[in-house]
Short mmCIF file of C-alpha atoms in Angstrom, two decimals:
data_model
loop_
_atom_site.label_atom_id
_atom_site.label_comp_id
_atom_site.label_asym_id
_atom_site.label_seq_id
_atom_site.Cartn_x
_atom_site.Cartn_y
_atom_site.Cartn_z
CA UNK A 1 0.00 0.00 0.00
CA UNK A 2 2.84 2.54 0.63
CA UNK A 3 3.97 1.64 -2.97
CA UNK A 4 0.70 2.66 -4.36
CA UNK A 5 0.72 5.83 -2.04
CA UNK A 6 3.95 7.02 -2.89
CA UNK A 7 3.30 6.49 -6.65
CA UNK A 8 -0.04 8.08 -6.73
CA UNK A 9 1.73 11.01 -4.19
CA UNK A 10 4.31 11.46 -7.36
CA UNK A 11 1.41 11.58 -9.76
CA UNK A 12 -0.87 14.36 -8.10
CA UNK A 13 2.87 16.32 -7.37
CA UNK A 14 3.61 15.96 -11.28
CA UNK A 15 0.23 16.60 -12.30
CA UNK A 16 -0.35 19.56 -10.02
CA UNK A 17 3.07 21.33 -10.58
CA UNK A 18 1.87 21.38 -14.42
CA UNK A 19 -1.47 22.77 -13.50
CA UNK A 20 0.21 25.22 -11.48
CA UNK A 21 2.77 26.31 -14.35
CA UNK A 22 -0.07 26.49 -16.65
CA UNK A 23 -2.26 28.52 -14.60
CA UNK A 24 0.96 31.07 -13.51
CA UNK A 25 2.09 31.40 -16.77
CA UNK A 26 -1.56 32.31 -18.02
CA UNK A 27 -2.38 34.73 -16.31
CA UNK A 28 0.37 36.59 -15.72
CA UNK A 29 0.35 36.99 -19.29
CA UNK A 30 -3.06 38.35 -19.23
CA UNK A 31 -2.19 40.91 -16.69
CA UNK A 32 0.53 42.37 -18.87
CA UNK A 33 3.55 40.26 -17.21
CA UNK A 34 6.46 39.99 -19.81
CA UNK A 35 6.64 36.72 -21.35
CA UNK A 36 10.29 36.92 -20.59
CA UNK A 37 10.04 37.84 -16.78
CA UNK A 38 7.29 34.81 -16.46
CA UNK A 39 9.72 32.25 -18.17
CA UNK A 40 12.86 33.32 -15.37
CA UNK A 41 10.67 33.28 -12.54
CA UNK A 42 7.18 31.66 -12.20
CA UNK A 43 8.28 28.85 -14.99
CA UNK A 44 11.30 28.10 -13.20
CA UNK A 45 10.66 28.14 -9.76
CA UNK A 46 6.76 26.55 -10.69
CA UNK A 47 8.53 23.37 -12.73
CA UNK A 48 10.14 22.93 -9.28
CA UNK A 49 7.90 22.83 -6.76
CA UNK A 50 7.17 19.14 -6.51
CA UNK A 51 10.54 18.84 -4.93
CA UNK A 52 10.63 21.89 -2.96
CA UNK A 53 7.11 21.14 -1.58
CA UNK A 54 8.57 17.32 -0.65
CA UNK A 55 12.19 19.25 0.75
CA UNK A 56 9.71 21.14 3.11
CA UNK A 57 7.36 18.47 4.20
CA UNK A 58 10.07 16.11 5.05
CA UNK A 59 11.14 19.41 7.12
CA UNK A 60 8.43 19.37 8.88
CA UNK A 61 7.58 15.67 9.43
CA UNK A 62 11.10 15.70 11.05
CA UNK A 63 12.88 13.30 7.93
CA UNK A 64 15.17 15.92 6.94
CA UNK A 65 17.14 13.29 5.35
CA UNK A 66 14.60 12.79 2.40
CA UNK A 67 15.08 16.30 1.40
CA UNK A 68 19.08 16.21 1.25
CA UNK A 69 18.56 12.78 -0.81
CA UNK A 70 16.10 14.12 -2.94
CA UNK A 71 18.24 17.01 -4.30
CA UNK A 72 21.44 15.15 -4.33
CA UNK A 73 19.69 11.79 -5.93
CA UNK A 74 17.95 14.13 -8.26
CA UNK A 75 21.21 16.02 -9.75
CA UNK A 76 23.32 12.24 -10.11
CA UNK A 77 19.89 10.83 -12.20
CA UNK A 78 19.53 13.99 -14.17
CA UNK A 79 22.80 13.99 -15.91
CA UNK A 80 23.43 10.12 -15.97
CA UNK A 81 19.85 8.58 -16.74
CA UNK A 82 17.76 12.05 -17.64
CA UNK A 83 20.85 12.80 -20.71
CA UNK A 84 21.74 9.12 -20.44
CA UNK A 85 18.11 7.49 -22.07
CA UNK A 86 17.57 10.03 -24.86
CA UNK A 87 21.20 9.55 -25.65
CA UNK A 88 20.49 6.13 -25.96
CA UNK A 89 17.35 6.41 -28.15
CA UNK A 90 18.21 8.59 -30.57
CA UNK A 91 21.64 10.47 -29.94
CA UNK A 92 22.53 14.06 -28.72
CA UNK A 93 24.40 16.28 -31.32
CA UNK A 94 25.75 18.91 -28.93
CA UNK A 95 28.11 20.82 -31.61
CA UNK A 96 26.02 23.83 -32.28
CA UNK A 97 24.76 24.38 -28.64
CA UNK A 98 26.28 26.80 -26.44
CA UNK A 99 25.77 26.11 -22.80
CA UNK A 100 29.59 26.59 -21.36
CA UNK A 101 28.18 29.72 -19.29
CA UNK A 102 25.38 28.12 -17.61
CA UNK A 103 27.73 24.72 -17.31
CA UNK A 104 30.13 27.04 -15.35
CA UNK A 105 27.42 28.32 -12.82
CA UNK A 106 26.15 24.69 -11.97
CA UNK A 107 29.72 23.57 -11.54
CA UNK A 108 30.56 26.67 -9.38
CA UNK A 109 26.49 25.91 -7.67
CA UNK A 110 27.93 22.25 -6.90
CA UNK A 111 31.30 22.93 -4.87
CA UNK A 112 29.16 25.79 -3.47
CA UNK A 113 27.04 23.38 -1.89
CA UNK A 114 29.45 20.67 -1.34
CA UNK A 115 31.58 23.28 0.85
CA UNK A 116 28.73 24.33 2.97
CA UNK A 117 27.58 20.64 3.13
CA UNK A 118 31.09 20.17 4.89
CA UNK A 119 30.11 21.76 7.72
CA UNK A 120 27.19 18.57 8.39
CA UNK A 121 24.30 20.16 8.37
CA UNK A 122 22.61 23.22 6.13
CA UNK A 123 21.53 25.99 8.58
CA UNK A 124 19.27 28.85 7.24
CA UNK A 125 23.11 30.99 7.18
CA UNK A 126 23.78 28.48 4.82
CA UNK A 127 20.57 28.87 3.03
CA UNK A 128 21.11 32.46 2.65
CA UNK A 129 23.88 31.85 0.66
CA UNK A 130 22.73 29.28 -1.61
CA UNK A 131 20.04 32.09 -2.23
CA UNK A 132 22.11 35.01 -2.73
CA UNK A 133 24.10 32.94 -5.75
CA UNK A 134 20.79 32.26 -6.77
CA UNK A 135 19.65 35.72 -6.90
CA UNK A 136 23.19 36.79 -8.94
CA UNK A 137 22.27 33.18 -11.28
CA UNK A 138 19.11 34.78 -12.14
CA UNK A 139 20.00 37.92 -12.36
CA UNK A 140 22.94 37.23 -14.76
CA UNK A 141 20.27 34.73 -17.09
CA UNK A 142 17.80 38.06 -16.88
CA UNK A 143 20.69 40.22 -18.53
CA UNK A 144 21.63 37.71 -21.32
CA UNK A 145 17.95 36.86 -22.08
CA UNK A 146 17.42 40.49 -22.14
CA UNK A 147 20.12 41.10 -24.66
CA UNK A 148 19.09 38.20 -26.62
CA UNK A 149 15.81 39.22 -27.04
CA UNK A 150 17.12 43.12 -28.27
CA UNK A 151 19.05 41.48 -30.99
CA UNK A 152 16.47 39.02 -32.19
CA UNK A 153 14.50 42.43 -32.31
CA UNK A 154 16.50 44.54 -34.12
CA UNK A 155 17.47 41.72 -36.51
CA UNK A 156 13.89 41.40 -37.19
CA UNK A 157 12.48 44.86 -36.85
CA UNK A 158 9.91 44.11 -39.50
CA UNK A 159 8.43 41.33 -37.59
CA UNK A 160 7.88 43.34 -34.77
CA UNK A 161 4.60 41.92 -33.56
CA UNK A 162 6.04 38.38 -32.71
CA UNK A 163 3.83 36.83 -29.91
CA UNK A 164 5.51 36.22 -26.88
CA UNK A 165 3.38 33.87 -25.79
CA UNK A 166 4.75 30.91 -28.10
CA UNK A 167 7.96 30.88 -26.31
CA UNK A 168 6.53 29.52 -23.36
CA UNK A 169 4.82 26.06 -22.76
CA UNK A 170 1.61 26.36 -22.05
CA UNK A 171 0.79 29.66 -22.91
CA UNK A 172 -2.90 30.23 -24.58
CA UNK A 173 -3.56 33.49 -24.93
CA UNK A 174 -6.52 32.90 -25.39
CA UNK A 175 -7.64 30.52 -21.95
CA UNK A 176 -10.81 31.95 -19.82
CA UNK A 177 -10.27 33.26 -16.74
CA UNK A 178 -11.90 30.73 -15.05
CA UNK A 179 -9.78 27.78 -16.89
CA UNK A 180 -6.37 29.85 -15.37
CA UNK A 181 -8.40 30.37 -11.81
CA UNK A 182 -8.95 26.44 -12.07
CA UNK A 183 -5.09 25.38 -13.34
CA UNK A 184 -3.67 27.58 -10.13
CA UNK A 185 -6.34 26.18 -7.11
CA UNK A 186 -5.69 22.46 -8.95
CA UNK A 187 -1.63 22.80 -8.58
CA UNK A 188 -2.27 24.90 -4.76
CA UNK A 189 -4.47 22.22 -3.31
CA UNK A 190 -2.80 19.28 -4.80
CA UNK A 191 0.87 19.55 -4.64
CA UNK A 192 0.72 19.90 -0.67
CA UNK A 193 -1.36 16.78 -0.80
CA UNK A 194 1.02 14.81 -2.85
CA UNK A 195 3.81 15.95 -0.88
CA UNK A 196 2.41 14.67 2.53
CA UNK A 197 1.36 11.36 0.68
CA UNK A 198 5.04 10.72 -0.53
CA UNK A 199 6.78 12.02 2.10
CA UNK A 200 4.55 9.50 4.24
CA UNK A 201 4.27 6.60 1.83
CA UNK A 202 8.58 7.46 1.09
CA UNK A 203 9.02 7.02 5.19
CA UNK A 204 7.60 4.15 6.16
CA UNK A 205 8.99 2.29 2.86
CA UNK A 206 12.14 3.36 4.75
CA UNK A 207 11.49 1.73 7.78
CA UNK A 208 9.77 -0.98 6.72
CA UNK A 209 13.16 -2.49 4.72
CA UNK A 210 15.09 -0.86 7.47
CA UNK A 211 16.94 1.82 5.41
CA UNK A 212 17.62 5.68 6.00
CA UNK A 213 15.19 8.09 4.60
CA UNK A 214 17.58 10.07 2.64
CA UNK A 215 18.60 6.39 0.89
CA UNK A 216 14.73 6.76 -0.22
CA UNK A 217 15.57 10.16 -1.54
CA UNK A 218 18.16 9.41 -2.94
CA UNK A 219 16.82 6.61 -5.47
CA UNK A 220 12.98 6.31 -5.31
CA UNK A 221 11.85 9.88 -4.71
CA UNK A 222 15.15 11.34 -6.61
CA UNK A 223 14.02 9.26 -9.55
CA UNK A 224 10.23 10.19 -9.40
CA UNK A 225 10.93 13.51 -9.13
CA UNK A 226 13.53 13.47 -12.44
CA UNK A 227 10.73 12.13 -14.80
CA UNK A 228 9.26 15.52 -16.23
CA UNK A 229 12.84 15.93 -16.56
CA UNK A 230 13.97 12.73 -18.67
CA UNK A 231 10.08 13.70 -20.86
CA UNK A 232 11.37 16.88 -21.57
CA UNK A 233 14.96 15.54 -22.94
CA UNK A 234 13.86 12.32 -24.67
CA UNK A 235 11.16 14.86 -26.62
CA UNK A 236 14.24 17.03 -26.97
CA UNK A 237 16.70 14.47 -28.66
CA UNK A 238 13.54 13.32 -30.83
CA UNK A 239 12.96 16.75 -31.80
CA UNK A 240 17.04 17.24 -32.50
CA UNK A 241 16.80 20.09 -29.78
CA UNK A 242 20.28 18.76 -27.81
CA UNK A 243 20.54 22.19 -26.66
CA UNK A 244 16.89 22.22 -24.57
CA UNK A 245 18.03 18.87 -23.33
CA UNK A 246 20.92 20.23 -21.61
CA UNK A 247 19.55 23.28 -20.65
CA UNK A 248 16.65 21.33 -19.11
CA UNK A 249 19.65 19.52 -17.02
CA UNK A 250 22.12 22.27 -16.41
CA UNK A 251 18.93 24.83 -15.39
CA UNK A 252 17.45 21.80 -13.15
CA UNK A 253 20.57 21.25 -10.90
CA UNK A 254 21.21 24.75 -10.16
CA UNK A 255 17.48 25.36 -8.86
CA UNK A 256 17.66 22.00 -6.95
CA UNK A 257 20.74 22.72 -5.09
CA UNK A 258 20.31 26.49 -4.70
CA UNK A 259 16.66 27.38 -4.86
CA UNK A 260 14.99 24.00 -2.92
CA UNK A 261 17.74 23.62 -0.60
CA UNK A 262 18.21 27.15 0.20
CA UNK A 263 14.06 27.51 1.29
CA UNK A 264 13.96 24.51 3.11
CA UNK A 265 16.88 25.51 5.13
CA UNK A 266 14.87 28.44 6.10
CA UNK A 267 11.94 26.03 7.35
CA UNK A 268 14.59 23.94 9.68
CA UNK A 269 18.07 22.56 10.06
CA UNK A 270 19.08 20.15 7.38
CA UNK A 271 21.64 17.52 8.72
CA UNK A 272 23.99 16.20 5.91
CA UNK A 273 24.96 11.96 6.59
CA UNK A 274 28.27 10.79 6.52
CA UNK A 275 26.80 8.48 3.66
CA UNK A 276 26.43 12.04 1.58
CA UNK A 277 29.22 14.01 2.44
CA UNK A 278 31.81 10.68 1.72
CA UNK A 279 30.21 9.42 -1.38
CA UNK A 280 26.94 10.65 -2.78
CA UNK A 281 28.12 14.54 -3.46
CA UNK A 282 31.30 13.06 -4.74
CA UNK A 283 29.42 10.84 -7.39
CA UNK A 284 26.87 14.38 -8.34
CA UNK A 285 30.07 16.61 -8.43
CA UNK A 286 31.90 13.86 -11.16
CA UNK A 287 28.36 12.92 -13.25
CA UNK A 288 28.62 17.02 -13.39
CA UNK A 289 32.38 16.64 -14.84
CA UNK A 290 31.30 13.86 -17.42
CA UNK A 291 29.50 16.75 -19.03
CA UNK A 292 32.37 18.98 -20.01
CA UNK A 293 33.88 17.28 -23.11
CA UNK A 294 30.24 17.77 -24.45
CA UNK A 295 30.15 21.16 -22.85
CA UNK A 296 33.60 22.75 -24.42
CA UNK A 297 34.95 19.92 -26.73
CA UNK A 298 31.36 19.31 -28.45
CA UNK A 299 31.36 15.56 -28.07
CA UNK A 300 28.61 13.60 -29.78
CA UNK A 301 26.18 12.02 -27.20
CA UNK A 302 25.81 9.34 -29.21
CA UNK A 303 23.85 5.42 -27.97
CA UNK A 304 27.54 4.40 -26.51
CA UNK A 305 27.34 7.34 -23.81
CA UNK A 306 24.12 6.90 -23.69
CA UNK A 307 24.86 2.96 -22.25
CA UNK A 308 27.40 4.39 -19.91
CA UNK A 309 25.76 7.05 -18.22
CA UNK A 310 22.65 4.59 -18.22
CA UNK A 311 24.46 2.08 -16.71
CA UNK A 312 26.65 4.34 -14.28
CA UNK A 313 23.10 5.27 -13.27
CA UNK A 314 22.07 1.86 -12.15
CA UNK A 315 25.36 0.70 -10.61
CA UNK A 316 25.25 3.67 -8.51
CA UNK A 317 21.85 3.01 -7.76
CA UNK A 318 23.01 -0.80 -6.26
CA UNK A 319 25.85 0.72 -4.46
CA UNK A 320 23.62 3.18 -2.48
CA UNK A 321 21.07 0.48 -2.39
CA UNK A 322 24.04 -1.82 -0.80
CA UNK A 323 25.32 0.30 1.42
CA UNK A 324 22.05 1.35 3.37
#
């Protein structure tokens, strides 16, 4: 029965983070919010609230352990099995994207957080600061998206009335107000819910096979939690898009590590395991590394990667799996 809990907790969280997305992005369009503000903000942040809400219930239910597992589990299957599948399906042709900048910032986000993680547990002075370098990541994309989008204008200054609202998934400008009012109280009222019911279901899975919570992060919520992820790049690499796949990735760590982390430090204390500090943010911080040849060499992510970061994925999975 916890099985069937926890899986129908990650469905409602999946489910309910799209409403909410949907119903942020809507109407913030139809009250004159840039479609470029709404994509930094409300599209980021709203894409991760299933594991931010999950970080802050385990807060609260006093499993703090989920929440460091979660985010730590999450980065390791993002780059290994999230890049790892579609690589396998189809290939990833990374020589025309561009991602060395944000690549940089997650690397610099990851020793970040594995330096404050030394200190064995994640205080809300800690949390602070995984903010702040959130705040200056943000900032910094909100300056290059800015100039981006004055070039694209003046190189099409003819074209002038582009619609903003087909950069951005799920916009429909032309959605009732009372389809938006329904996407936002959908995604408020159920992501709590599936939040308690995975947090719950996650716990007593825990202690019923007698592991740690953050073990349970760190493979069965960390992989729930990674699936709009790993939709999102498989659609990519189908689509030839290699460059949304890795931005999907790259963009995805950063928030986990700095945004999640940083709030639910602010809710309470976040102790980091030994487990974690000697081998799990060791494992994140060299998946991150297998990225560079891609990032700055423009490797081709091609079915034999795909097997390796696949099966990296699963071995590591074992290990943690064997050790607990």
């Amino acid at each position: 029965m916890d099985l069937i809990f926890a899986a129908l907790g990650l469905l409602i969280l999946l489910l309910s983070g799209d409403s909410l997305v949907r119903g942020a992005v809507n109407m913030s369009l139809r009250l004159g919010v840039p479609a470029l503000i709404v994509s930094l903000t409300i599209v980021a942040f709203g894409t991760s609230a299933p594991e931010l809400l999950i970080s802050v219930q385990a807060i609260i239910e006093g499993v703090p352990g989920l929440a460091m597992g979660n985010v730590v589990g999450s980065n390791t299957a993002n780059i290994l099995l999230v890049l790892g599948v579609p690589a396998l399906i189809s290939g990833l042709s990374t020589a025309t994207c561009d991602t060395r900048k944000s690549y940089i910032q997650m690397m610099g986000a990851s020793v970040l957080f594995i330096i404050l993680c030394m200190g064995g547990v994640i205080t809300w002075m800690q949390g602070l600061v995984l903010l702040a370098a959130l705040g200056l990541m943000l900032s910094s994309a909100f300056r290059v998206a800015l100039s981006h989008r004055r070039t694209n204008h003046a190189a099409v200054a003819n074209d002038a009335c582009c619609e903003d609202e087909e950069e951005i998934e799920g916009a429909d400008p032309d959605m009732p107000w009372w389809k938006v009012i329904l996407f936002l109280v959908l995604g408020l009222i159920g992501l709590p819910l599936g939040a308690d019911l995975l947090v719950d279901a996650s716990t007593n899975i825990a202690r019923h096979f007698g592991v740690s919570e953050t073990v349970i992060g760190l493979t069965l919520v960390a992989l729930g939690t990674s699936l709009p992820e790993l939709a999102t790049t498989v659609m990519a690499a189908l689509r030839n898009q290699a460059e949304v796949a890795l931005g999907n990735v790259i963009g995805s760590n950063m928030f986990n590590l700095l945004a999640i982390i940083g709030v639910a430090s602010l809710v309470g204390p976040i102790p980091v395991e030994r487990g974690i500090l000697q081998f799990d943010l060791w494992v994140m911080l060299g998946a991150s590394v297998l990225l560079a040849p891609f990032v700055f060499l423009k490797w081709h992510m091609g079915r034999v990667w795909g097997i390796v970061l696949s099966v990296l994925y699963v071995v590591y999975v074992l290990i943690v799996l064997g050790m607990s």
